[in-house]
Short mmCIF file of C-alpha atoms in Angstrom, two decimals:
data_model
loop_
_atom_site.label_atom_id
_atom_site.label_comp_id
_atom_site.label_asym_id
_atom_site.label_seq_id
_atom_site.Cartn_x
_atom_site.Cartn_y
_atom_site.Cartn_z
CA MET A 1 111.05 86.05 74.99
CA VAL A 2 110.56 83.91 78.07
CA LYS A 3 107.43 84.06 80.20
CA LEU A 4 107.78 84.40 83.96
CA VAL A 5 104.85 84.19 86.36
CA PHE A 6 104.99 85.99 89.69
CA ILE A 7 102.40 85.09 92.31
CA GLN A 8 101.82 87.53 95.15
CA PRO A 9 101.03 86.35 98.70
CA ASP A 10 97.36 87.28 98.12
CA GLY A 11 97.23 84.99 95.08
CA ASP A 12 97.39 87.76 92.50
CA SER A 13 99.50 86.68 89.57
CA GLN A 14 101.38 88.63 86.94
CA THR A 15 102.96 87.22 83.81
CA VAL A 16 105.89 89.12 82.36
CA GLU A 17 108.17 88.60 79.40
CA ALA A 18 111.91 88.51 79.90
CA GLU A 19 114.81 88.35 77.54
CA PRO A 20 117.09 85.33 77.99
CA GLY A 21 120.25 86.37 79.81
CA VAL A 22 118.71 88.81 82.27
CA THR A 23 118.13 87.71 85.83
CA VAL A 24 114.70 87.00 87.28
CA MET A 25 115.27 89.95 89.64
CA GLU A 26 115.95 92.29 86.71
CA ALA A 27 112.84 91.07 84.92
CA ALA A 28 110.83 91.66 88.09
CA LYS A 29 112.19 95.18 88.56
CA LEU A 30 111.64 96.07 84.89
CA ASN A 31 108.02 95.04 85.32
CA ASP A 32 107.49 96.64 88.73
CA ILE A 33 106.69 93.39 90.49
CA ALA A 34 105.69 94.28 94.04
CA GLY A 35 107.72 92.75 96.86
CA ILE A 36 111.01 92.39 94.99
CA GLU A 37 113.22 95.05 96.49
CA ALA A 38 116.72 94.15 95.34
CA GLU A 39 118.33 96.75 97.57
CA CYS A 40 121.89 95.90 96.53
CA GLY A 41 121.13 95.93 92.82
CA GLY A 42 121.95 92.31 92.11
CA ALA A 43 125.25 91.80 93.92
CA CYS A 44 123.93 88.86 95.97
CA ALA A 45 124.56 91.04 98.99
CA CYS A 46 121.20 91.84 100.59
CA ALA A 47 118.63 89.03 100.26
CA THR A 48 115.78 91.42 99.44
CA CYS A 49 114.90 89.75 96.13
CA HIS A 50 113.94 86.50 97.84
CA VAL A 51 111.41 84.30 95.99
CA TYR A 52 109.96 80.83 96.34
CA VAL A 53 110.36 78.76 93.19
CA ASP A 54 107.21 76.80 92.37
CA ALA A 55 107.65 73.09 93.14
CA ASP A 56 107.40 72.14 89.44
CA TRP A 57 110.35 74.36 88.61
CA VAL A 58 112.79 73.70 91.44
CA GLU A 59 114.72 71.15 89.41
CA LYS A 60 115.05 73.42 86.36
CA THR A 61 116.26 76.45 88.29
CA GLY A 62 118.76 74.38 90.25
CA LYS A 63 120.18 74.81 93.73
CA PRO A 64 121.71 77.98 95.11
CA GLU A 65 125.47 78.24 95.13
CA ALA A 66 127.32 78.63 98.43
CA ILE A 67 127.40 82.43 98.34
CA GLU A 68 123.65 82.56 97.67
CA GLU A 69 122.97 80.00 100.40
CA ASP A 70 124.96 82.19 102.81
CA MET A 71 122.99 85.24 101.78
CA LEU A 72 119.70 83.37 102.26
CA ASP A 73 120.60 83.42 105.97
CA PHE A 74 119.56 87.07 105.79
CA ALA A 75 116.15 86.34 104.29
CA PHE A 76 112.92 85.85 106.21
CA ASP A 77 110.93 82.62 106.22
CA VAL A 78 113.42 80.65 104.16
CA ARG A 79 112.12 77.40 102.70
CA PRO A 80 113.71 74.60 100.68
CA GLU A 81 112.43 76.27 97.48
CA SER A 82 113.87 79.69 98.44
CA ARG A 83 116.12 81.47 95.96
CA LEU A 84 117.45 84.96 95.48
CA SER A 85 115.98 86.04 92.17
CA CYS A 86 119.14 87.97 91.22
CA GLN A 87 120.93 84.64 91.02
CA ILE A 88 118.52 82.96 88.60
CA LYS A 89 119.37 83.63 84.94
CA VAL A 90 116.48 83.56 82.51
CA THR A 91 116.94 80.90 79.83
CA PRO A 92 114.53 79.54 77.20
CA ALA A 93 114.26 76.38 79.32
CA LEU A 94 112.61 78.46 82.03
CA ASP A 95 109.68 79.54 79.84
CA GLY A 96 106.67 79.57 82.17
CA LEU A 97 108.77 79.69 85.37
CA THR A 98 106.47 80.33 88.30
CA LEU A 99 107.70 82.18 91.38
CA ARG A 100 105.98 83.13 94.62
CA VAL A 101 106.82 86.47 96.18
CA PRO A 102 107.19 86.14 99.97
CA ALA A 103 104.83 88.02 102.25
CA LYS A 104 107.78 89.97 103.63
CA GLN A 105 111.30 90.77 102.57
CA PHE A 106 113.57 91.76 105.37
CA MET B 1 136.04 137.11 117.33
CA ALA B 2 138.50 134.30 117.79
CA LEU B 3 138.64 134.37 121.55
CA ASP B 4 134.90 134.42 122.19
CA GLU B 5 134.35 131.73 119.64
CA ALA B 6 137.13 129.56 121.00
CA ALA B 7 135.64 129.89 124.48
CA ALA B 8 132.21 128.90 123.26
CA VAL B 9 133.65 125.89 121.56
CA ALA B 10 135.59 124.89 124.65
CA ASP B 11 132.36 125.04 126.65
CA THR B 12 130.52 122.63 124.45
CA GLY B 13 133.53 120.44 123.82
CA ALA B 14 132.81 120.58 120.12
CA THR B 15 135.53 120.11 117.53
CA GLU B 16 135.74 122.52 114.62
CA PHE B 17 136.39 121.76 110.99
CA ASP B 18 135.96 123.60 107.73
CA ALA B 19 133.84 120.80 106.36
CA VAL B 20 132.18 117.65 107.58
CA VAL B 21 131.59 114.87 105.09
CA ILE B 22 128.88 112.46 106.19
CA GLY B 23 129.63 109.07 104.68
CA ALA B 24 132.98 107.45 103.88
CA GLY B 25 131.91 105.70 100.70
CA PRO B 26 133.83 106.32 97.48
CA VAL B 27 132.10 109.62 96.80
CA GLY B 28 132.59 110.89 100.36
CA LEU B 29 136.26 109.97 100.14
CA PHE B 30 136.70 111.72 96.81
CA ALA B 31 134.95 114.76 98.26
CA VAL B 32 137.83 114.94 100.75
CA PHE B 33 140.19 115.08 97.79
CA GLU B 34 138.36 117.83 95.96
CA LEU B 35 137.89 119.85 99.14
CA GLY B 36 141.53 119.32 100.03
CA LEU B 37 142.68 120.74 96.71
CA VAL B 38 140.90 123.97 97.57
CA ASP B 39 142.31 124.12 101.11
CA ILE B 40 139.29 122.86 102.97
CA LYS B 41 140.08 120.67 105.93
CA THR B 42 137.55 117.90 106.45
CA CYS B 43 136.26 115.48 108.98
CA VAL B 44 134.58 112.33 107.68
CA ILE B 45 131.98 110.51 109.77
CA ASP B 46 130.63 107.06 108.98
CA ILE B 47 128.46 104.60 110.84
CA LEU B 48 130.53 101.66 109.62
CA ASP B 49 133.81 100.84 111.35
CA ARG B 50 135.90 101.34 108.21
CA PRO B 51 135.91 103.37 104.99
CA GLY B 52 134.27 102.23 101.75
CA GLY B 53 130.54 102.43 102.40
CA GLN B 54 128.59 100.06 100.19
CA CYS B 55 131.81 99.14 98.36
CA ALA B 56 133.20 97.75 101.60
CA GLU B 57 130.01 96.44 103.13
CA LEU B 58 128.15 94.99 100.16
CA TYR B 59 130.67 94.07 97.50
CA PRO B 60 134.31 94.29 98.65
CA GLU B 61 135.32 91.39 96.39
CA LYS B 62 133.11 92.20 93.43
CA PRO B 63 134.60 93.89 90.41
CA ILE B 64 133.38 97.32 89.29
CA TYR B 65 133.83 97.92 85.56
CA ASP B 66 132.82 101.54 85.06
CA ILE B 67 135.40 103.57 86.92
CA PRO B 68 137.21 105.65 84.27
CA ALA B 69 140.68 104.30 83.50
CA LEU B 70 140.27 101.29 85.79
CA PRO B 71 138.92 98.52 83.53
CA THR B 72 138.23 96.43 86.59
CA VAL B 73 138.56 97.19 90.27
CA THR B 74 136.96 95.61 93.33
CA GLY B 75 135.04 97.64 95.89
CA GLN B 76 137.84 97.14 98.39
CA GLU B 77 140.60 98.11 95.92
CA LEU B 78 138.72 101.24 94.94
CA THR B 79 138.38 102.16 98.61
CA ASP B 80 142.07 101.49 99.29
CA ARG B 81 143.13 103.58 96.31
CA LEU B 82 140.91 106.48 97.31
CA MET B 83 142.29 106.35 100.85
CA GLU B 84 145.79 106.55 99.37
CA GLN B 85 144.79 109.40 97.08
CA ILE B 86 143.35 111.52 99.90
CA LYS B 87 146.08 110.78 102.41
CA PRO B 88 147.93 114.08 101.80
CA PHE B 89 144.92 116.01 103.05
CA GLY B 90 144.99 114.50 106.53
CA ALA B 91 141.24 114.25 106.96
CA GLU B 92 139.97 113.28 110.39
CA PHE B 93 137.97 110.01 110.33
CA ILE B 94 135.29 109.18 112.83
CA PHE B 95 133.98 105.64 112.40
CA SER B 96 131.13 103.71 114.01
CA GLU B 97 129.17 106.88 114.68
CA ARG B 98 126.07 108.24 113.07
CA VAL B 99 125.30 111.93 112.72
CA ASP B 100 121.97 112.35 114.44
CA GLU B 101 121.57 116.10 114.65
CA LEU B 102 122.41 118.85 112.24
CA GLN B 103 121.38 122.45 112.73
CA ARG B 104 122.65 125.86 111.93
CA GLY B 105 124.00 127.75 114.91
CA GLU B 106 123.63 131.45 115.57
CA ASP B 107 127.08 132.01 114.11
CA GLY B 108 125.87 130.63 110.78
CA ARG B 109 127.96 127.49 111.10
CA PHE B 110 126.56 124.00 111.35
CA HIS B 111 126.41 122.14 114.62
CA LEU B 112 126.41 118.38 114.36
CA LYS B 113 125.95 115.75 117.02
CA THR B 114 126.60 112.04 116.65
CA ASP B 115 124.85 109.14 118.35
CA ALA B 116 127.89 108.91 120.63
CA GLY B 117 127.26 112.47 121.81
CA ARG B 118 130.22 113.90 119.93
CA GLU B 119 129.76 117.50 118.82
CA ILE B 120 131.27 119.00 115.72
CA ILE B 121 131.03 122.44 114.21
CA ALA B 122 131.62 123.04 110.51
CA LYS B 123 131.25 125.78 107.95
CA VAL B 124 129.93 123.42 105.32
CA VAL B 125 128.38 119.97 105.45
CA VAL B 126 128.60 117.46 102.63
CA ILE B 127 126.11 114.63 102.81
CA ALA B 128 127.56 111.65 100.93
CA ALA B 129 125.45 109.06 102.70
CA GLY B 130 124.64 106.84 99.71
CA GLY B 131 121.59 104.73 100.42
CA GLY B 132 121.52 105.99 103.99
CA SER B 133 123.13 104.68 107.11
CA PHE B 134 123.68 100.97 107.54
CA THR B 135 121.42 99.75 110.30
CA PRO B 136 120.72 96.25 111.61
CA LYS B 137 117.96 94.41 109.80
CA ARG B 138 114.78 94.01 111.79
CA PRO B 139 113.14 90.60 111.42
CA PRO B 140 109.64 91.33 110.04
CA LEU B 141 107.91 89.64 113.00
CA ASP B 142 104.57 91.01 114.17
CA GLY B 143 104.92 93.41 117.07
CA ILE B 144 108.73 93.29 117.28
CA GLU B 145 108.96 97.09 117.59
CA ALA B 146 107.47 96.95 121.09
CA TYR B 147 110.29 94.71 122.31
CA GLU B 148 113.17 96.58 120.72
CA GLY B 149 115.52 98.13 123.23
CA LYS B 150 113.76 96.33 126.09
CA SER B 151 114.24 92.65 125.35
CA VAL B 152 115.16 92.53 121.66
CA PHE B 153 118.57 94.00 120.92
CA TYR B 154 120.47 94.40 117.65
CA ALA B 155 123.71 95.17 119.44
CA VAL B 156 125.00 94.48 122.91
CA ARG B 157 125.89 97.70 124.68
CA ARG B 158 126.43 96.25 128.16
CA MET B 159 126.98 92.54 128.59
CA GLU B 160 125.95 92.82 132.24
CA ASP B 161 122.38 93.60 131.16
CA LEU B 162 122.15 90.05 129.88
CA ARG B 163 123.53 88.33 132.96
CA GLY B 164 121.19 85.65 134.25
CA LYS B 165 118.83 85.95 131.29
CA ASP B 166 117.47 83.30 128.98
CA VAL B 167 119.14 84.55 125.84
CA LEU B 168 118.16 83.64 122.32
CA ILE B 169 120.67 84.54 119.62
CA VAL B 170 119.49 84.29 116.03
CA GLY B 171 121.81 84.11 113.03
CA GLY B 172 124.76 82.25 111.58
CA GLY B 173 127.49 84.81 111.03
CA ASP B 174 130.29 86.17 113.15
CA SER B 175 128.10 88.47 115.26
CA ALA B 176 125.83 85.60 116.26
CA LEU B 177 128.76 83.31 117.01
CA ASP B 178 130.84 85.89 118.86
CA TRP B 179 127.95 86.83 121.13
CA THR B 180 127.14 83.18 121.70
CA LEU B 181 130.69 82.65 122.94
CA ASN B 182 130.73 85.84 125.00
CA LEU B 183 127.33 85.49 126.63
CA ALA B 184 127.23 81.74 127.29
CA PRO B 185 129.21 82.12 130.55
CA ILE B 186 126.90 84.78 132.03
CA ALA B 187 123.47 83.91 130.64
CA ASN B 188 121.11 81.68 132.57
CA SER B 189 120.54 79.79 129.35
CA LEU B 190 121.64 80.44 125.82
CA THR B 191 120.02 79.18 122.65
CA LEU B 192 121.60 79.78 119.27
CA LEU B 193 119.00 79.59 116.55
CA HIS B 194 119.95 79.38 112.90
CA ARG B 195 118.04 78.27 109.84
CA ARG B 196 120.58 75.61 108.85
CA ASP B 197 123.36 73.65 110.49
CA GLU B 198 126.04 75.55 108.60
CA PHE B 199 127.64 78.78 109.73
CA ARG B 200 129.22 81.60 107.77
CA GLY B 201 131.30 82.79 110.68
CA ALA B 202 135.01 82.24 111.31
CA PRO B 203 135.76 78.49 111.51
CA HIS B 204 137.42 78.75 114.92
CA SER B 205 134.33 80.47 116.34
CA VAL B 206 132.17 77.71 114.88
CA GLU B 207 134.40 75.13 116.57
CA LYS B 208 134.20 76.88 119.94
CA MET B 209 130.43 77.17 119.63
CA ARG B 210 130.12 73.47 118.83
CA ALA B 211 132.25 72.65 121.83
CA LEU B 212 129.90 74.64 124.08
CA VAL B 213 126.98 72.81 122.52
CA ALA B 214 128.68 69.47 123.20
CA GLU B 215 129.24 70.49 126.82
CA GLY B 216 125.58 71.35 127.12
CA ARG B 217 126.26 75.01 127.84
CA VAL B 218 124.68 76.25 124.63
CA ARG B 219 121.66 74.86 122.88
CA LEU B 220 121.86 74.90 119.09
CA LEU B 221 118.47 74.91 117.45
CA ILE B 222 117.92 74.73 113.71
CA GLY B 223 114.86 76.65 112.64
CA GLN B 224 113.32 80.10 112.21
CA VAL B 225 111.39 82.40 114.53
CA THR B 226 107.78 82.86 113.48
CA LYS B 227 106.23 84.56 116.51
CA LEU B 228 107.12 86.55 119.60
CA ASP B 229 105.29 86.19 122.90
CA GLY B 230 105.43 88.60 125.78
CA ALA B 231 103.89 91.72 127.22
CA ASP B 232 104.85 95.36 127.72
CA GLY B 233 108.04 95.00 125.74
CA GLN B 234 109.20 92.05 127.80
CA LEU B 235 109.75 88.96 125.73
CA GLU B 236 108.77 85.67 127.35
CA ALA B 237 109.07 83.10 124.58
CA VAL B 238 109.31 82.75 120.84
CA THR B 239 107.74 80.25 118.51
CA VAL B 240 110.27 78.54 116.28
CA LYS B 241 109.51 76.63 113.12
CA THR B 242 111.80 73.61 112.89
CA ALA B 243 112.07 70.68 110.50
CA GLY B 244 110.01 68.66 112.96
CA GLY B 245 107.25 71.20 113.48
CA GLU B 246 106.89 74.03 115.95
CA GLU B 247 108.63 74.63 119.23
CA ARG B 248 108.20 77.23 121.91
CA VAL B 249 111.50 78.51 123.24
CA THR B 250 111.65 80.42 126.50
CA ALA B 251 113.63 83.61 126.13
CA ASN B 252 113.59 86.96 127.88
CA ALA B 253 116.26 88.47 125.64
CA MET B 254 116.62 88.01 121.91
CA LEU B 255 119.53 89.15 119.75
CA PRO B 256 118.74 88.89 116.04
CA PHE B 257 121.75 89.18 113.71
CA PHE B 258 120.53 89.38 110.12
CA GLY B 259 123.06 91.79 108.67
CA LEU B 260 122.61 95.40 107.75
CA THR B 261 120.28 97.38 105.58
CA MET B 262 120.39 101.00 104.50
CA LYS B 263 117.98 103.48 106.02
CA LEU B 264 117.84 107.20 105.40
CA GLY B 265 117.72 107.70 109.16
CA PRO B 266 118.14 111.10 110.81
CA VAL B 267 118.82 112.88 107.46
CA ALA B 268 115.05 112.98 107.02
CA SER B 269 114.69 115.26 110.03
CA TRP B 270 117.20 117.93 109.02
CA GLY B 271 114.68 120.08 107.20
CA LEU B 272 116.08 119.51 103.71
CA ASN B 273 113.86 119.26 100.65
CA LEU B 274 113.52 115.57 99.88
CA ASN B 275 111.94 113.49 97.16
CA GLU B 276 111.13 110.13 98.70
CA ASN B 277 114.45 109.20 100.31
CA LEU B 278 116.66 111.43 98.19
CA ILE B 279 117.92 114.94 98.79
CA LEU B 280 117.12 117.46 96.08
CA VAL B 281 120.13 119.46 94.85
CA ASP B 282 120.97 121.87 92.07
CA THR B 283 123.36 120.77 89.35
CA GLU B 284 125.73 123.71 89.59
CA LYS B 285 126.84 123.32 93.19
CA PHE B 286 125.03 120.18 94.34
CA GLU B 287 123.73 122.23 97.20
CA THR B 288 120.58 121.25 99.08
CA SER B 289 117.70 123.55 99.96
CA GLU B 290 119.87 124.74 102.86
CA LYS B 291 122.79 126.97 101.86
CA GLY B 292 126.08 125.40 102.91
CA ILE B 293 124.73 121.86 103.04
CA PHE B 294 125.64 119.87 99.97
CA ALA B 295 124.64 116.36 98.93
CA VAL B 296 126.68 114.20 96.56
CA GLY B 297 126.53 110.63 95.32
CA ASP B 298 123.64 108.18 95.54
CA ILE B 299 121.73 110.17 98.13
CA ASN B 300 121.01 113.19 95.94
CA LEU B 301 118.49 113.73 93.17
CA TYR B 302 118.38 116.10 90.21
CA PRO B 303 117.02 115.82 86.67
CA GLY B 304 118.92 113.08 84.84
CA LYS B 305 120.59 111.75 87.98
CA LEU B 306 122.45 108.46 87.56
CA LYS B 307 123.49 106.54 90.66
CA LEU B 308 127.04 105.93 89.49
CA ILE B 309 130.24 106.35 91.43
CA LEU B 310 131.67 108.40 88.57
CA SER B 311 128.71 110.80 88.71
CA GLY B 312 129.37 111.26 92.41
CA PHE B 313 133.01 112.12 91.69
CA HIS B 314 131.92 114.85 89.29
CA GLU B 315 129.40 116.16 91.81
CA ALA B 316 132.12 116.31 94.47
CA ALA B 317 134.37 118.39 92.23
CA LEU B 318 131.70 121.00 91.57
CA MET B 319 130.55 120.98 95.18
CA ALA B 320 134.10 121.81 96.32
CA GLN B 321 134.15 124.97 94.19
CA ALA B 322 130.98 126.21 95.89
CA ALA B 323 132.17 125.12 99.34
CA TYR B 324 135.34 127.16 98.82
CA LYS B 325 133.32 130.36 98.53
CA ILE B 326 131.74 129.65 101.91
CA VAL B 327 134.86 128.51 103.74
CA HIS B 328 137.17 131.14 102.25
CA PRO B 329 134.78 133.99 101.40
CA ASP B 330 137.49 136.59 100.93
CA LYS B 331 139.71 134.57 98.65
CA LYS B 332 139.54 134.20 94.91
CA LEU B 333 139.92 130.69 93.60
CA LEU B 334 142.23 130.21 90.66
CA PHE B 335 141.29 127.20 88.58
CA GLN B 336 144.31 124.94 88.26
CA TYR B 337 145.34 121.51 87.01
CA THR B 338 147.17 119.01 89.20
CA THR B 339 149.40 118.25 86.21
CA SER B 340 150.86 121.71 86.00
CA SER B 341 150.15 123.60 89.21
CA SER B 342 153.06 123.60 91.60
CA SER B 343 150.80 124.75 94.43
CA LEU B 344 148.39 121.84 93.93
CA GLN B 345 151.32 119.46 93.69
CA LYS B 346 152.67 120.81 96.95
CA LYS B 347 149.34 120.05 98.63
CA LEU B 348 149.48 116.55 97.19
CA GLY B 349 153.00 116.08 98.50
CA VAL B 350 154.49 115.61 95.02
CA LYS B 351 158.26 115.72 95.22
#
């Protein structure tokens, strides 16, 4: 299992375990992480699973692909470390991945 | 009865149907099929400008793998095939309208009114509204509600209202670009704000926009709105976060284009028993707490409910049996198969 750390806007943090192969969004939903809405269910079609990848992890998670970059246009307060969590696959290399949940999804 | 009723209808200008299906997603479309097989003529109303619902709006190009007998089909293909399948039933389609009002009239039938003021009367209503009606996304900026409809608009109803204004358009898709091109000639000033210097919209619109920027008729600003300033619903300026810091942009009209989201909308006010944003139904007829109003597909809830298209298809089939008893109370329904029934095949136009 891979550990993922979600940090809420108020600083509260939750560590969850995810099976490699699922997406970060799925892991968040399975563990009822607040602020991850995922309205479209993971189709990269709504931008309501927006997260900020912690600076130490940006390189490991990689850059968004074009379709995700387009969809980030629909997110609020987009930053260089913004990703849609449905587009990040959990791998053993991401053990300890730290993500910040934005104050607001659209 | 017929004469009096016809007169009443003529007075209100309402159109009559056996059934109204609210929502033209896959389940709403298949409901037309099942209702058609039992001689129920339908009208389908959808807020989008085309059929398909979420399949068309959210994932037209994405494959769906769990439609029986179709190992893989995209949202758009599924929609196209359903439209072909229901063609023989000649359903009336009303697009780009939302059903706002639904109440039972004195005659026991349902009276519906859309946001365009259109009135429809039906013996049964089938709510197949999925996740709700697609509505423009509201940027989660503090206090934005107060400006909406006064100086913040999610759609342009009358271009003239924006003549001479300092217009701020936010977004990078076709809506943002099209309105930039349309409003630049009549606005006092026009700023197009987008978070990056890349646009999703049609390339020729992007070119035209860039030409206007080069001519100095449109200002292109790369950044994101963080704050609205104004009073009494009248916007005066917005604060924009840019790569270089913060900037205050004067604007007395803002048009944010951030796509669509699904909201339950007026359904919540129709007096139906709900659980959160879902309509409670029985599993025999998929009828709501109001006799004659059915709910199928993602919008309903019952023990064991799965939000799958195939579940919605099943629900539509059972719903149609119950709807038949309301629409044709004096007739007995003979259960038949399309494979062997010549009468069903006739309805389907099989030669």
